[in-house]
Amino acid sequence: MSNKAELYLKFPRYGLCNKIITWAKAFVWCKENDADLFVKSWVHVPIGSVLRREKAKRWYRNFFITPSMPFLKKIKFFKAPIIHSIDDDKIKGNQYYKFESTPLITDIPLLANYRNEIITSFFEMIEEKHLKTLEQIKSPIIGVHIRRGDFITNGSVLDLTYYIDIINDLRKINGNNLEVVIFSDGHENELLSILELPNVSLFKTVNDLIDLIVLSRSEILVTTKGSSYSYWAGFISDAAVIHHPETWVKECRPEKINTLKYEGVYPEANCWPDLLIKNIKVIS
């Protein structure tokens, strides 16, 4: 019988990447404390997205295979100490713990030291059928994430001119009419002005998970301000990543990667970093 500590993760009722960030924090706590991780179901009934008639349904059934536990064993976690963050210490004399934490974009840089292990485990728990689907999908050259959905109701939505300016600047620096793929939870009629640009298309949604990974495989990735979906795509990506100038997190990957591929904010005119220019110019 193992004497290792055991951590039981209870997810918040949030979207996919907020759940993934919570999982990653619990994963890191287990690495720091030599503990085994057990996960409650990834699925919750997405009432809000249904009521708002969002394109993204937020239904995550059969996305992941994660360790679960028999019902009787869960009783041991009923009064277990609650872990809220990566830095929480184990309580002496306890073997069982619960992880309950509010996910934040600002949590992502805290994961950087374990990025490789997190990415490996993330892909290991994805259902095989989704990995096979991903093998059939071409990686984008420029992937642009445009958040709509609940961002419209909470006032966080960005004007499309912001993304259009970035696309025009990237193409100007590269010297070619680079292909752009838009990833969005918005409907096509909400994106008309950007889709009217030449060589710009809307990614045909498969599901939230596959869309996320395809976005992360772009050669240049443009994120949306305040979107955990954008930032998780950036965290697992080896591409150049461009964030909004008013972002809360300018870099979420380790320095070792960001010395090779740019990660930072959309630069002001005539102030483009040499690394980003280099990353753009090598694209053919």
PDB file of C-alpha atoms in Angstrom:
ATOM      1  CA  MET A   1       0.000   0.000   0.000  1.00  0.00           C
ATOM      2  CA  SER A   2       1.331   3.431  -0.991  1.00  0.00           C
ATOM      3  CA  ASN A   3       2.161   5.902   1.758  1.00  0.00           C
ATOM      4  CA  LYS A   4       2.168   8.806  -0.685  1.00  0.00           C
ATOM      5  CA  ALA A   5      -0.159  11.736  -0.136  1.00  0.00           C
ATOM      6  CA  GLU A   6      -3.242  11.788  -2.322  1.00  0.00           C
ATOM      7  CA  LEU A   7      -4.903  14.891  -3.772  1.00  0.00           C
ATOM      8  CA  TYR A   8      -8.497  14.936  -4.983  1.00  0.00           C
ATOM      9  CA  LEU A   9      -9.239  17.684  -7.516  1.00  0.00           C
ATOM     10  CA  LYS A  10     -12.687  19.209  -7.588  1.00  0.00           C
ATOM     11  CA  PHE A  11     -13.174  21.426 -10.626  1.00  0.00           C
ATOM     12  CA  PRO A  12     -14.865  24.829 -10.617  1.00  0.00           C
ATOM     13  CA  ARG A  13     -17.837  25.321 -12.950  1.00  0.00           C
ATOM     14  CA  TYR A  14     -15.811  27.145 -15.569  1.00  0.00           C
ATOM     15  CA  GLY A  15     -14.812  26.691 -19.188  1.00  0.00           C
ATOM     16  CA  LEU A  16     -12.290  24.224 -20.546  1.00  0.00           C
ATOM     17  CA  CYS A  17      -9.039  26.080 -20.026  1.00  0.00           C
ATOM     18  CA  ASN A  18      -9.963  27.347 -16.579  1.00  0.00           C
ATOM     19  CA  LYS A  19     -10.432  23.694 -15.681  1.00  0.00           C
ATOM     20  CA  ILE A  20      -7.110  22.815 -17.333  1.00  0.00           C
ATOM     21  CA  ILE A  21      -5.300  25.578 -15.415  1.00  0.00           C
ATOM     22  CA  THR A  22      -6.788  24.234 -12.176  1.00  0.00           C
ATOM     23  CA  TRP A  23      -5.670  20.721 -13.114  1.00  0.00           C
ATOM     24  CA  ALA A  24      -2.158  22.006 -13.890  1.00  0.00           C
ATOM     25  CA  LYS A  25      -1.899  23.732 -10.509  1.00  0.00           C
ATOM     26  CA  ALA A  26      -2.941  20.528  -8.762  1.00  0.00           C
ATOM     27  CA  PHE A  27      -0.447  18.623 -10.923  1.00  0.00           C
ATOM     28  CA  VAL A  28       2.391  20.921  -9.841  1.00  0.00           C
ATOM     29  CA  TRP A  29       1.368  20.652  -6.164  1.00  0.00           C
ATOM     30  CA  CYS A  30       1.584  16.875  -6.485  1.00  0.00           C
ATOM     31  CA  LYS A  31       5.046  17.139  -8.038  1.00  0.00           C
ATOM     32  CA  GLU A  32       6.207  19.426  -5.243  1.00  0.00           C
ATOM     33  CA  ASN A  33       4.725  17.212  -2.528  1.00  0.00           C
ATOM     34  CA  ASP A  34       5.219  13.700  -3.954  1.00  0.00           C
ATOM     35  CA  ALA A  35       1.473  13.090  -4.131  1.00  0.00           C
ATOM     36  CA  ASP A  36      -0.887  11.165  -6.422  1.00  0.00           C
ATOM     37  CA  LEU A  37      -3.599  13.115  -8.219  1.00  0.00           C
ATOM     38  CA  PHE A  38      -7.205  11.992  -8.608  1.00  0.00           C
ATOM     39  CA  VAL A  39      -9.683  13.999 -10.652  1.00  0.00           C
ATOM     40  CA  LYS A  40     -13.428  14.448 -10.362  1.00  0.00           C
ATOM     41  CA  SER A  41     -15.361  14.540 -13.664  1.00  0.00           C
ATOM     42  CA  TRP A  42     -14.457  17.263 -16.168  1.00  0.00           C
ATOM     43  CA  VAL A  43     -18.123  17.512 -17.124  1.00  0.00           C
ATOM     44  CA  HIS A  44     -20.662  19.986 -15.823  1.00  0.00           C
ATOM     45  CA  VAL A  45     -23.988  21.061 -17.304  1.00  0.00           C
ATOM     46  CA  PRO A  46     -23.175  24.335 -19.142  1.00  0.00           C
ATOM     47  CA  ILE A  47     -26.406  26.189 -18.428  1.00  0.00           C
ATOM     48  CA  GLY A  48     -24.944  29.655 -19.045  1.00  0.00           C
ATOM     49  CA  SER A  49     -23.646  28.951 -22.546  1.00  0.00           C
ATOM     50  CA  VAL A  50     -26.970  27.353 -23.491  1.00  0.00           C
ATOM     51  CA  LEU A  51     -28.977  30.322 -22.235  1.00  0.00           C
ATOM     52  CA  ARG A  52     -26.670  32.735 -24.072  1.00  0.00           C
ATOM     53  CA  ARG A  53     -26.908  30.593 -27.227  1.00  0.00           C
ATOM     54  CA  GLU A  54     -23.134  30.525 -27.548  1.00  0.00           C
ATOM     55  CA  LYS A  55     -21.459  28.622 -30.359  1.00  0.00           C
ATOM     56  CA  ALA A  56     -19.179  26.866 -27.860  1.00  0.00           C
ATOM     57  CA  LYS A  57     -21.283  24.374 -25.906  1.00  0.00           C
ATOM     58  CA  ARG A  58     -18.727  23.783 -23.089  1.00  0.00           C
ATOM     59  CA  TRP A  59     -19.491  20.086 -22.947  1.00  0.00           C
ATOM     60  CA  TYR A  60     -16.290  18.172 -22.145  1.00  0.00           C
ATOM     61  CA  ARG A  61     -17.459  14.589 -21.935  1.00  0.00           C
ATOM     62  CA  ASN A  62     -14.917  12.043 -23.253  1.00  0.00           C
ATOM     63  CA  PHE A  63     -12.158  14.619 -23.689  1.00  0.00           C
ATOM     64  CA  PHE A  64      -9.800  13.218 -21.054  1.00  0.00           C
ATOM     65  CA  ILE A  65      -8.900  10.014 -19.279  1.00  0.00           C
ATOM     66  CA  THR A  66      -7.879  10.873 -15.721  1.00  0.00           C
ATOM     67  CA  PRO A  67      -7.433   8.770 -12.564  1.00  0.00           C
ATOM     68  CA  SER A  68     -10.653   8.415 -10.590  1.00  0.00           C
ATOM     69  CA  MET A  69     -11.377   6.535  -7.395  1.00  0.00           C
ATOM     70  CA  PRO A  70     -14.028   4.208  -5.940  1.00  0.00           C
ATOM     71  CA  PHE A  71     -16.890   5.899  -4.130  1.00  0.00           C
ATOM     72  CA  LEU A  72     -15.953   4.401  -0.754  1.00  0.00           C
ATOM     73  CA  LYS A  73     -12.446   5.813  -0.999  1.00  0.00           C
ATOM     74  CA  LYS A  74     -13.865   9.294  -1.598  1.00  0.00           C
ATOM     75  CA  ILE A  75     -15.186   9.222   1.963  1.00  0.00           C
ATOM     76  CA  LYS A  76     -11.590   9.617   3.159  1.00  0.00           C
ATOM     77  CA  PHE A  77     -11.487  13.010   1.436  1.00  0.00           C
ATOM     78  CA  PHE A  78     -14.726  14.274   3.006  1.00  0.00           C
ATOM     79  CA  LYS A  79     -12.991  16.166   5.822  1.00  0.00           C
ATOM     80  CA  ALA A  80      -9.560  16.362   4.210  1.00  0.00           C
ATOM     81  CA  PRO A  81      -7.583  19.632   4.363  1.00  0.00           C
ATOM     82  CA  ILE A  82      -8.181  21.890   1.362  1.00  0.00           C
ATOM     83  CA  ILE A  83      -5.279  22.949  -0.842  1.00  0.00           C
ATOM     84  CA  HIS A  84      -5.860  26.252  -2.629  1.00  0.00           C
ATOM     85  CA  SER A  85      -2.573  26.941  -4.399  1.00  0.00           C
ATOM     86  CA  ILE A  86       0.701  25.465  -5.585  1.00  0.00           C
ATOM     87  CA  ASP A  87       2.500  26.926  -2.570  1.00  0.00           C
ATOM     88  CA  ASP A  88       0.253  25.440   0.132  1.00  0.00           C
ATOM     89  CA  ASP A  89       2.139  23.085   2.459  1.00  0.00           C
ATOM     90  CA  LYS A  90       1.083  19.610   3.436  1.00  0.00           C
ATOM     91  CA  ILE A  91      -0.355  19.387   6.931  1.00  0.00           C
ATOM     92  CA  LYS A  92       1.646  17.031   9.128  1.00  0.00           C
ATOM     93  CA  GLY A  93      -0.083  13.747   9.802  1.00  0.00           C
ATOM     94  CA  ASN A  94      -2.441  13.945   6.800  1.00  0.00           C
ATOM     95  CA  GLN A  95      -2.363  11.744   3.710  1.00  0.00           C
ATOM     96  CA  TYR A  96      -5.551  12.924   2.005  1.00  0.00           C
ATOM     97  CA  TYR A  97      -6.136  16.411   0.591  1.00  0.00           C
ATOM     98  CA  LYS A  98      -8.669  18.223  -1.584  1.00  0.00           C
ATOM     99  CA  PHE A  99      -7.731  20.817  -4.203  1.00  0.00           C
ATOM    100  CA  GLU A 100     -10.186  23.670  -4.673  1.00  0.00           C
ATOM    101  CA  SER A 101      -8.853  26.768  -6.400  1.00  0.00           C
ATOM    102  CA  THR A 102     -10.106  29.637  -8.527  1.00  0.00           C
ATOM    103  CA  PRO A 103      -8.233  29.611 -11.853  1.00  0.00           C
ATOM    104  CA  LEU A 104      -6.568  32.819 -13.005  1.00  0.00           C
ATOM    105  CA  ILE A 105      -4.503  33.690 -16.073  1.00  0.00           C
ATOM    106  CA  THR A 106      -1.867  35.009 -13.683  1.00  0.00           C
ATOM    107  CA  ASP A 107      -1.458  31.428 -12.409  1.00  0.00           C
ATOM    108  CA  ILE A 108       0.034  30.285 -15.711  1.00  0.00           C
ATOM    109  CA  PRO A 109       3.564  31.724 -15.245  1.00  0.00           C
ATOM    110  CA  LEU A 110       3.721  29.792 -11.945  1.00  0.00           C
ATOM    111  CA  LEU A 111       3.584  26.592 -13.994  1.00  0.00           C
ATOM    112  CA  ALA A 112       6.588  27.429 -16.175  1.00  0.00           C
ATOM    113  CA  ASN A 113       9.146  25.325 -14.278  1.00  0.00           C
ATOM    114  CA  TYR A 114       7.066  22.207 -14.932  1.00  0.00           C
ATOM    115  CA  ARG A 115       5.973  23.123 -18.469  1.00  0.00           C
ATOM    116  CA  ASN A 116       7.429  20.060 -20.203  1.00  0.00           C
ATOM    117  CA  GLU A 117       5.941  17.644 -17.674  1.00  0.00           C
ATOM    118  CA  ILE A 118       2.585  19.437 -17.765  1.00  0.00           C
ATOM    119  CA  ILE A 119       2.422  19.290 -21.557  1.00  0.00           C
ATOM    120  CA  THR A 120       3.385  15.611 -21.586  1.00  0.00           C
ATOM    121  CA  SER A 121       0.703  14.732 -19.025  1.00  0.00           C
ATOM    122  CA  PHE A 122      -1.851  16.961 -20.747  1.00  0.00           C
ATOM    123  CA  PHE A 123      -1.491  15.049 -24.021  1.00  0.00           C
ATOM    124  CA  GLU A 124      -1.295  11.680 -22.275  1.00  0.00           C
ATOM    125  CA  MET A 125      -4.742  12.157 -20.755  1.00  0.00           C
ATOM    126  CA  ILE A 126      -6.439  13.138 -24.037  1.00  0.00           C
ATOM    127  CA  GLU A 127      -8.725  10.477 -25.485  1.00  0.00           C
ATOM    128  CA  GLU A 128      -7.048   8.636 -28.381  1.00  0.00           C
ATOM    129  CA  LYS A 129      -9.814   9.499 -30.855  1.00  0.00           C
ATOM    130  CA  HIS A 130      -9.052  13.209 -30.484  1.00  0.00           C
ATOM    131  CA  LEU A 131      -5.326  12.665 -31.056  1.00  0.00           C
ATOM    132  CA  LYS A 132      -6.119  10.777 -34.252  1.00  0.00           C
ATOM    133  CA  THR A 133      -8.360  13.609 -35.425  1.00  0.00           C
ATOM    134  CA  LEU A 134      -5.565  16.101 -34.797  1.00  0.00           C
ATOM    135  CA  GLU A 135      -3.260  14.125 -37.092  1.00  0.00           C
ATOM    136  CA  GLN A 136      -5.556  14.976 -40.004  1.00  0.00           C
ATOM    137  CA  ILE A 137      -5.649  18.755 -39.452  1.00  0.00           C
ATOM    138  CA  LYS A 138      -3.152  21.136 -41.012  1.00  0.00           C
ATOM    139  CA  SER A 139      -1.404  23.543 -38.636  1.00  0.00           C
ATOM    140  CA  PRO A 140      -2.128  27.238 -39.293  1.00  0.00           C
ATOM    141  CA  ILE A 141       0.486  29.771 -40.293  1.00  0.00           C
ATOM    142  CA  ILE A 142      -1.095  32.641 -38.365  1.00  0.00           C
ATOM    143  CA  GLY A 143      -3.698  31.588 -35.808  1.00  0.00           C
ATOM    144  CA  VAL A 144      -5.834  34.371 -34.333  1.00  0.00           C
ATOM    145  CA  HIS A 145      -8.093  33.747 -31.349  1.00  0.00           C
ATOM    146  CA  ILE A 146     -11.075  36.111 -31.202  1.00  0.00           C
ATOM    147  CA  ARG A 147     -13.243  35.723 -28.123  1.00  0.00           C
ATOM    148  CA  ARG A 148     -16.908  36.585 -28.322  1.00  0.00           C
ATOM    149  CA  GLY A 149     -19.583  34.576 -26.434  1.00  0.00           C
ATOM    150  CA  ASP A 150     -19.704  35.677 -22.789  1.00  0.00           C
ATOM    151  CA  PHE A 151     -17.070  38.358 -23.441  1.00  0.00           C
ATOM    152  CA  ILE A 152     -19.797  40.376 -25.171  1.00  0.00           C
ATOM    153  CA  THR A 153     -22.062  40.301 -22.123  1.00  0.00           C
ATOM    154  CA  ASN A 154     -19.271  41.126 -19.649  1.00  0.00           C
ATOM    155  CA  GLY A 155     -17.848  43.972 -21.754  1.00  0.00           C
ATOM    156  CA  SER A 156     -14.434  42.388 -22.417  1.00  0.00           C
ATOM    157  CA  VAL A 157     -14.745  42.036 -26.172  1.00  0.00           C
ATOM    158  CA  LEU A 158     -12.055  43.610 -28.388  1.00  0.00           C
ATOM    159  CA  ASP A 159     -12.851  45.487 -31.582  1.00  0.00           C
ATOM    160  CA  LEU A 160     -11.977  43.562 -34.738  1.00  0.00           C
ATOM    161  CA  THR A 161      -9.776  46.429 -35.954  1.00  0.00           C
ATOM    162  CA  TYR A 162      -7.204  45.363 -33.341  1.00  0.00           C
ATOM    163  CA  TYR A 163      -6.789  41.959 -34.981  1.00  0.00           C
ATOM    164  CA  ILE A 164      -6.921  43.395 -38.490  1.00  0.00           C
ATOM    165  CA  ASP A 165      -4.035  45.760 -37.688  1.00  0.00           C
ATOM    166  CA  ILE A 166      -1.933  42.855 -36.384  1.00  0.00           C
ATOM    167  CA  ILE A 167      -2.616  40.758 -39.488  1.00  0.00           C
ATOM    168  CA  ASN A 168      -1.652  43.639 -41.760  1.00  0.00           C
ATOM    169  CA  ASP A 169       1.549  44.294 -39.802  1.00  0.00           C
ATOM    170  CA  LEU A 170       2.591  40.611 -39.824  1.00  0.00           C
ATOM    171  CA  ARG A 171       2.059  40.389 -43.567  1.00  0.00           C
ATOM    172  CA  LYS A 172       3.937  43.617 -44.196  1.00  0.00           C
ATOM    173  CA  ILE A 173       6.989  42.413 -42.253  1.00  0.00           C
ATOM    174  CA  ASN A 174       6.944  38.982 -43.898  1.00  0.00           C
ATOM    175  CA  GLY A 175       6.388  40.411 -47.372  1.00  0.00           C
ATOM    176  CA  ASN A 176       3.722  37.851 -48.273  1.00  0.00           C
ATOM    177  CA  ASN A 177      -0.027  37.532 -47.980  1.00  0.00           C
ATOM    178  CA  LEU A 178       0.298  34.930 -45.220  1.00  0.00           C
ATOM    179  CA  GLU A 179      -2.638  32.637 -44.568  1.00  0.00           C
ATOM    180  CA  VAL A 180      -4.632  33.487 -41.440  1.00  0.00           C
ATOM    181  CA  VAL A 181      -7.015  31.180 -39.616  1.00  0.00           C
ATOM    182  CA  ILE A 182      -9.506  32.652 -37.148  1.00  0.00           C
ATOM    183  CA  PHE A 183     -10.466  30.641 -34.072  1.00  0.00           C
ATOM    184  CA  SER A 184     -13.542  32.014 -32.354  1.00  0.00           C
ATOM    185  CA  ASP A 185     -16.550  31.187 -30.252  1.00  0.00           C
ATOM    186  CA  GLY A 186     -18.344  33.898 -32.201  1.00  0.00           C
ATOM    187  CA  HIS A 187     -20.639  33.296 -35.131  1.00  0.00           C
ATOM    188  CA  GLU A 188     -19.557  34.142 -38.666  1.00  0.00           C
ATOM    189  CA  ASN A 189     -21.804  37.216 -38.839  1.00  0.00           C
ATOM    190  CA  GLU A 190     -19.909  38.661 -35.848  1.00  0.00           C
ATOM    191  CA  LEU A 191     -16.586  38.383 -37.691  1.00  0.00           C
ATOM    192  CA  LEU A 192     -17.445  39.632 -41.178  1.00  0.00           C
ATOM    193  CA  SER A 193     -14.996  42.545 -41.356  1.00  0.00           C
ATOM    194  CA  ILE A 194     -11.980  40.347 -40.620  1.00  0.00           C
ATOM    195  CA  LEU A 195     -13.183  37.445 -42.765  1.00  0.00           C
ATOM    196  CA  GLU A 196     -13.416  39.845 -45.711  1.00  0.00           C
ATOM    197  CA  LEU A 197      -9.618  40.195 -45.681  1.00  0.00           C
ATOM    198  CA  PRO A 198      -7.844  38.167 -48.379  1.00  0.00           C
ATOM    199  CA  ASN A 199      -6.580  34.702 -47.390  1.00  0.00           C
ATOM    200  CA  VAL A 200      -8.394  34.758 -44.044  1.00  0.00           C
ATOM    201  CA  SER A 201     -10.699  31.918 -43.047  1.00  0.00           C
ATOM    202  CA  LEU A 202     -12.723  30.817 -40.036  1.00  0.00           C
ATOM    203  CA  PHE A 203     -11.614  27.491 -38.564  1.00  0.00           C
ATOM    204  CA  LYS A 204     -14.383  24.935 -38.814  1.00  0.00           C
ATOM    205  CA  THR A 205     -14.923  23.981 -35.197  1.00  0.00           C
ATOM    206  CA  VAL A 206     -14.466  20.323 -34.229  1.00  0.00           C
ATOM    207  CA  ASN A 207     -14.712  20.719 -30.460  1.00  0.00           C
ATOM    208  CA  ASP A 208     -13.182  23.040 -27.864  1.00  0.00           C
ATOM    209  CA  LEU A 209     -10.211  20.747 -27.192  1.00  0.00           C
ATOM    210  CA  ILE A 210      -9.188  20.066 -30.777  1.00  0.00           C
ATOM    211  CA  ASP A 211      -9.664  23.718 -31.730  1.00  0.00           C
ATOM    212  CA  LEU A 212      -7.408  24.708 -28.826  1.00  0.00           C
ATOM    213  CA  ILE A 213      -4.572  22.396 -29.833  1.00  0.00           C
ATOM    214  CA  VAL A 214      -4.739  23.345 -33.511  1.00  0.00           C
ATOM    215  CA  LEU A 215      -4.567  27.017 -32.474  1.00  0.00           C
ATOM    216  CA  SER A 216      -1.492  26.253 -30.348  1.00  0.00           C
ATOM    217  CA  ARG A 217       0.249  24.751 -33.379  1.00  0.00           C
ATOM    218  CA  SER A 218       0.139  27.996 -35.362  1.00  0.00           C
ATOM    219  CA  GLU A 219       3.496  29.402 -36.459  1.00  0.00           C
ATOM    220  CA  ILE A 220       2.375  32.754 -35.062  1.00  0.00           C
ATOM    221  CA  LEU A 221      -0.351  32.880 -32.421  1.00  0.00           C
ATOM    222  CA  VAL A 222      -2.358  36.012 -31.617  1.00  0.00           C
ATOM    223  CA  THR A 223      -4.190  35.818 -28.294  1.00  0.00           C
ATOM    224  CA  THR A 224      -7.230  37.584 -26.910  1.00  0.00           C
ATOM    225  CA  LYS A 225      -6.931  39.799 -23.846  1.00  0.00           C
ATOM    226  CA  GLY A 226      -8.170  38.085 -20.698  1.00  0.00           C
ATOM    227  CA  SER A 227      -8.908  34.696 -22.272  1.00  0.00           C
ATOM    228  CA  SER A 228      -7.602  31.611 -20.481  1.00  0.00           C
ATOM    229  CA  TYR A 229      -8.243  29.708 -23.727  1.00  0.00           C
ATOM    230  CA  SER A 230      -5.777  31.969 -25.551  1.00  0.00           C
ATOM    231  CA  TYR A 231      -3.183  31.787 -22.831  1.00  0.00           C
ATOM    232  CA  TRP A 232      -3.273  28.033 -22.450  1.00  0.00           C
ATOM    233  CA  ALA A 233      -2.801  27.749 -26.217  1.00  0.00           C
ATOM    234  CA  GLY A 234       0.192  30.074 -25.841  1.00  0.00           C
ATOM    235  CA  PHE A 235       1.574  28.154 -22.870  1.00  0.00           C
ATOM    236  CA  ILE A 236       1.681  24.819 -24.731  1.00  0.00           C
ATOM    237  CA  SER A 237       2.765  26.414 -28.015  1.00  0.00           C
ATOM    238  CA  ASP A 238       6.293  26.589 -29.405  1.00  0.00           C
ATOM    239  CA  ALA A 239       5.263  29.436 -31.713  1.00  0.00           C
ATOM    240  CA  ALA A 240       5.759  33.184 -31.571  1.00  0.00           C
ATOM    241  CA  VAL A 241       2.947  34.464 -29.334  1.00  0.00           C
ATOM    242  CA  ILE A 242       1.539  38.001 -29.421  1.00  0.00           C
ATOM    243  CA  HIS A 243      -0.571  39.258 -26.507  1.00  0.00           C
ATOM    244  CA  HIS A 244      -2.704  42.375 -26.160  1.00  0.00           C
ATOM    245  CA  PRO A 245      -0.783  45.463 -24.880  1.00  0.00           C
ATOM    246  CA  GLU A 246      -3.015  45.631 -21.780  1.00  0.00           C
ATOM    247  CA  THR A 247      -2.583  41.978 -20.868  1.00  0.00           C
ATOM    248  CA  TRP A 248      -2.176  40.872 -17.262  1.00  0.00           C
ATOM    249  CA  VAL A 249       0.530  38.398 -18.288  1.00  0.00           C
ATOM    250  CA  LYS A 250       3.144  39.341 -20.871  1.00  0.00           C
ATOM    251  CA  GLU A 251       4.985  36.009 -20.748  1.00  0.00           C
ATOM    252  CA  CYS A 252       3.745  32.625 -19.545  1.00  0.00           C
ATOM    253  CA  ARG A 253       6.451  30.324 -20.957  1.00  0.00           C
ATOM    254  CA  PRO A 254       9.998  29.653 -19.689  1.00  0.00           C
ATOM    255  CA  GLU A 255      12.790  31.976 -20.788  1.00  0.00           C
ATOM    256  CA  LYS A 256      14.486  29.088 -22.622  1.00  0.00           C
ATOM    257  CA  ILE A 257      11.657  29.031 -25.168  1.00  0.00           C
ATOM    258  CA  ASN A 258      11.093  32.757 -25.319  1.00  0.00           C
ATOM    259  CA  THR A 259      14.701  33.430 -26.319  1.00  0.00           C
ATOM    260  CA  LEU A 260      13.967  31.464 -29.518  1.00  0.00           C
ATOM    261  CA  LYS A 261      10.344  32.394 -30.176  1.00  0.00           C
ATOM    262  CA  TYR A 262       8.885  35.740 -29.209  1.00  0.00           C
ATOM    263  CA  GLU A 263       6.295  35.987 -26.492  1.00  0.00           C
ATOM    264  CA  GLY A 264       5.109  39.412 -25.515  1.00  0.00           C
ATOM    265  CA  VAL A 265       2.704  42.216 -26.288  1.00  0.00           C
ATOM    266  CA  TYR A 266       1.741  43.592 -29.690  1.00  0.00           C
ATOM    267  CA  PRO A 267       4.533  46.140 -30.257  1.00  0.00           C
ATOM    268  CA  GLU A 268       4.032  49.791 -30.966  1.00  0.00           C
ATOM    269  CA  ALA A 269       4.746  51.008 -34.495  1.00  0.00           C
ATOM    270  CA  ASN A 270       8.474  51.031 -35.377  1.00  0.00           C
ATOM    271  CA  CYS A 271       9.311  49.266 -32.077  1.00  0.00           C
ATOM    272  CA  TRP A 272       9.117  45.643 -33.150  1.00  0.00           C
ATOM    273  CA  PRO A 273      11.642  43.433 -31.325  1.00  0.00           C
ATOM    274  CA  ASP A 274      14.342  41.844 -33.483  1.00  0.00           C
ATOM    275  CA  LEU A 275      13.335  38.348 -32.339  1.00  0.00           C
ATOM    276  CA  LEU A 276       9.709  38.805 -33.430  1.00  0.00           C
ATOM    277  CA  ILE A 277      10.787  40.235 -36.782  1.00  0.00           C
ATOM    278  CA  LYS A 278      13.089  37.254 -37.265  1.00  0.00           C
ATOM    279  CA  ASN A 279      10.289  34.811 -36.354  1.00  0.00           C
ATOM    280  CA  ILE A 280       7.985  36.462 -38.884  1.00  0.00           C
ATOM    281  CA  LYS A 281      10.470  36.700 -41.732  1.00  0.00           C
ATOM    282  CA  VAL A 282      11.447  32.996 -41.681  1.00  0.00           C
ATOM    283  CA  ILE A 283       7.862  31.978 -42.442  1.00  0.00           C
ATOM    284  CA  SER A 284       7.387  31.037 -46.075  1.00  0.00           C
TER     285      SER A 284
END
